PDB file of C-alpha atoms in Angstrom:
ATOM      1  CA  UNK A  19      44.605 -21.792  65.844  1.00 58.00           C
ATOM      2  CA  UNK A  20      43.744 -20.819  62.614  1.00 67.00           C
ATOM      3  CA  UNK A  21      45.510 -18.126  60.157  1.00 81.00           C
ATOM      4  CA  UNK A  22      43.541 -15.396  59.331  1.00 79.00           C
ATOM      5  CA  UNK A  23      43.425 -14.525  55.297  1.00 86.00           C
ATOM      6  CA  UNK A  24      44.687 -10.910  54.100  1.00 91.00           C
ATOM      7  CA  UNK A  25      41.788  -9.579  52.014  1.00 93.00           C
ATOM      8  CA  UNK A  26      41.927  -6.116  50.860  1.00 94.00           C
ATOM      9  CA  UNK A  27      39.218  -3.727  49.969  1.00 95.00           C
ATOM     10  CA  UNK A  28      39.413  -4.075  46.088  1.00 95.00           C
ATOM     11  CA  UNK A  29      40.778  -7.394  45.875  1.00 96.00           C
ATOM     12  CA  UNK A  30      38.744  -9.889  43.430  1.00 96.00           C
ATOM     13  CA  UNK A  31      37.846 -13.095  45.287  1.00 96.00           C
ATOM     14  CA  UNK A  32      37.403 -16.396  43.345  1.00 96.00           C
ATOM     15  CA  UNK A  33      35.264 -18.672  44.994  1.00 96.00           C
ATOM     16  CA  UNK A  34      34.552 -22.308  45.079  1.00 96.00           C
ATOM     17  CA  UNK A  35      30.946 -22.058  43.895  1.00 94.00           C
ATOM     18  CA  UNK A  36      29.580 -20.033  41.229  1.00 95.00           C
ATOM     19  CA  UNK A  37      27.109 -16.868  41.968  1.00 94.00           C
ATOM     20  CA  UNK A  38      23.288 -18.028  40.460  1.00 94.00           C
ATOM     21  CA  UNK A  39      24.326 -15.702  37.737  1.00 95.00           C
ATOM     22  CA  UNK A  40      27.332 -17.837  37.118  1.00 94.00           C
ATOM     23  CA  UNK A  41      30.285 -15.512  37.925  1.00 96.00           C
ATOM     24  CA  UNK A  42      32.655 -16.922  40.567  1.00 96.00           C
ATOM     25  CA  UNK A  43      34.441 -13.998  40.924  1.00 96.00           C
ATOM     26  CA  UNK A  44      33.660 -10.999  43.367  1.00 97.00           C
ATOM     27  CA  UNK A  45      35.179  -7.737  44.448  1.00 97.00           C
ATOM     28  CA  UNK A  46      35.689  -6.760  47.627  1.00 97.00           C
ATOM     29  CA  UNK A  47      34.103  -3.376  49.216  1.00 96.00           C
ATOM     30  CA  UNK A  48      34.625  -3.662  53.003  1.00 96.00           C
ATOM     31  CA  UNK A  49      36.538  -5.752  54.964  1.00 95.00           C
ATOM     32  CA  UNK A  50      35.955  -6.420  58.714  1.00 92.00           C
ATOM     33  CA  UNK A  51      34.381  -9.372  60.796  1.00 92.00           C
ATOM     34  CA  UNK A  52      31.853  -9.063  58.187  1.00 95.00           C
ATOM     35  CA  UNK A  53      33.024  -8.478  54.320  1.00 96.00           C
ATOM     36  CA  UNK A  54      30.839  -6.735  51.851  1.00 97.00           C
ATOM     37  CA  UNK A  55      31.637  -8.240  48.413  1.00 97.00           C
ATOM     38  CA  UNK A  56      30.089  -7.654  45.129  1.00 97.00           C
ATOM     39  CA  UNK A  57      29.403 -10.242  42.161  1.00 97.00           C
ATOM     40  CA  UNK A  58      31.159  -8.996  39.117  1.00 96.00           C
ATOM     41  CA  UNK A  59      28.514 -10.500  36.644  1.00 95.00           C
ATOM     42  CA  UNK A  60      25.157  -9.210  37.817  1.00 95.00           C
ATOM     43  CA  UNK A  61      26.550  -6.238  40.351  1.00 95.00           C
ATOM     44  CA  UNK A  62      24.662  -7.746  43.408  1.00 96.00           C
ATOM     45  CA  UNK A  63      26.252  -7.126  46.608  1.00 95.00           C
ATOM     46  CA  UNK A  64      26.298  -9.146  49.723  1.00 95.00           C
ATOM     47  CA  UNK A  65      27.766  -9.044  52.938  1.00 97.00           C
ATOM     48  CA  UNK A  66      29.201 -12.223  54.823  1.00 96.00           C
ATOM     49  CA  UNK A  67      30.726 -13.055  57.885  1.00 96.00           C
ATOM     50  CA  UNK A  68      34.595 -13.544  57.719  1.00 94.00           C
ATOM     51  CA  UNK A  69      34.796 -16.979  58.739  1.00 92.00           C
ATOM     52  CA  UNK A  70      32.009 -18.561  56.258  1.00 95.00           C
ATOM     53  CA  UNK A  71      33.771 -16.208  53.173  1.00 94.00           C
ATOM     54  CA  UNK A  72      36.916 -17.617  53.956  1.00 93.00           C
ATOM     55  CA  UNK A  73      35.966 -21.131  53.513  1.00 94.00           C
ATOM     56  CA  UNK A  74      34.324 -20.318  50.129  1.00 95.00           C
ATOM     57  CA  UNK A  75      37.548 -18.808  48.965  1.00 95.00           C
ATOM     58  CA  UNK A  76      39.348 -20.800  46.052  1.00 96.00           C
ATOM     59  CA  UNK A  77      41.731 -17.972  45.144  1.00 95.00           C
ATOM     60  CA  UNK A  78      42.710 -13.870  45.795  1.00 95.00           C
ATOM     61  CA  UNK A  79      43.543 -11.814  42.882  1.00 93.00           C
ATOM     62  CA  UNK A  80      45.463  -8.897  44.773  1.00 90.00           C
ATOM     63  CA  UNK A  81      44.246  -5.362  44.135  1.00 81.00           C
ATOM     64  CA  UNK A  82      47.548  -4.981  41.421  1.00 71.00           C
ATOM     65  CA  UNK A  83      46.895  -7.881  39.753  1.00 61.00           C
ATOM     66  CA  UNK A  84      45.865  -6.885  35.964  1.00 57.00           C
ATOM     67  CA  UNK A  85      44.955 -10.783  35.077  1.00 61.00           C
ATOM     68  CA  UNK A  86      40.854 -10.551  35.074  1.00 54.00           C
TER      69      UNK A  86
END
């Protein structure tokens, strides 16, 4: 059984592959079985299944982390 990665609203996710605009960081807007993220480069939002998104995450910058 795989562990569920803890993701909270406001976290910044750094993904393995960049968005077509070139940005790799996304802000979490909604959490559930599907997770809504917004690109920090162009502002495009998307909703992805949790399982697919968890496989694409390289690093999580928590809400209180000021290192942008």
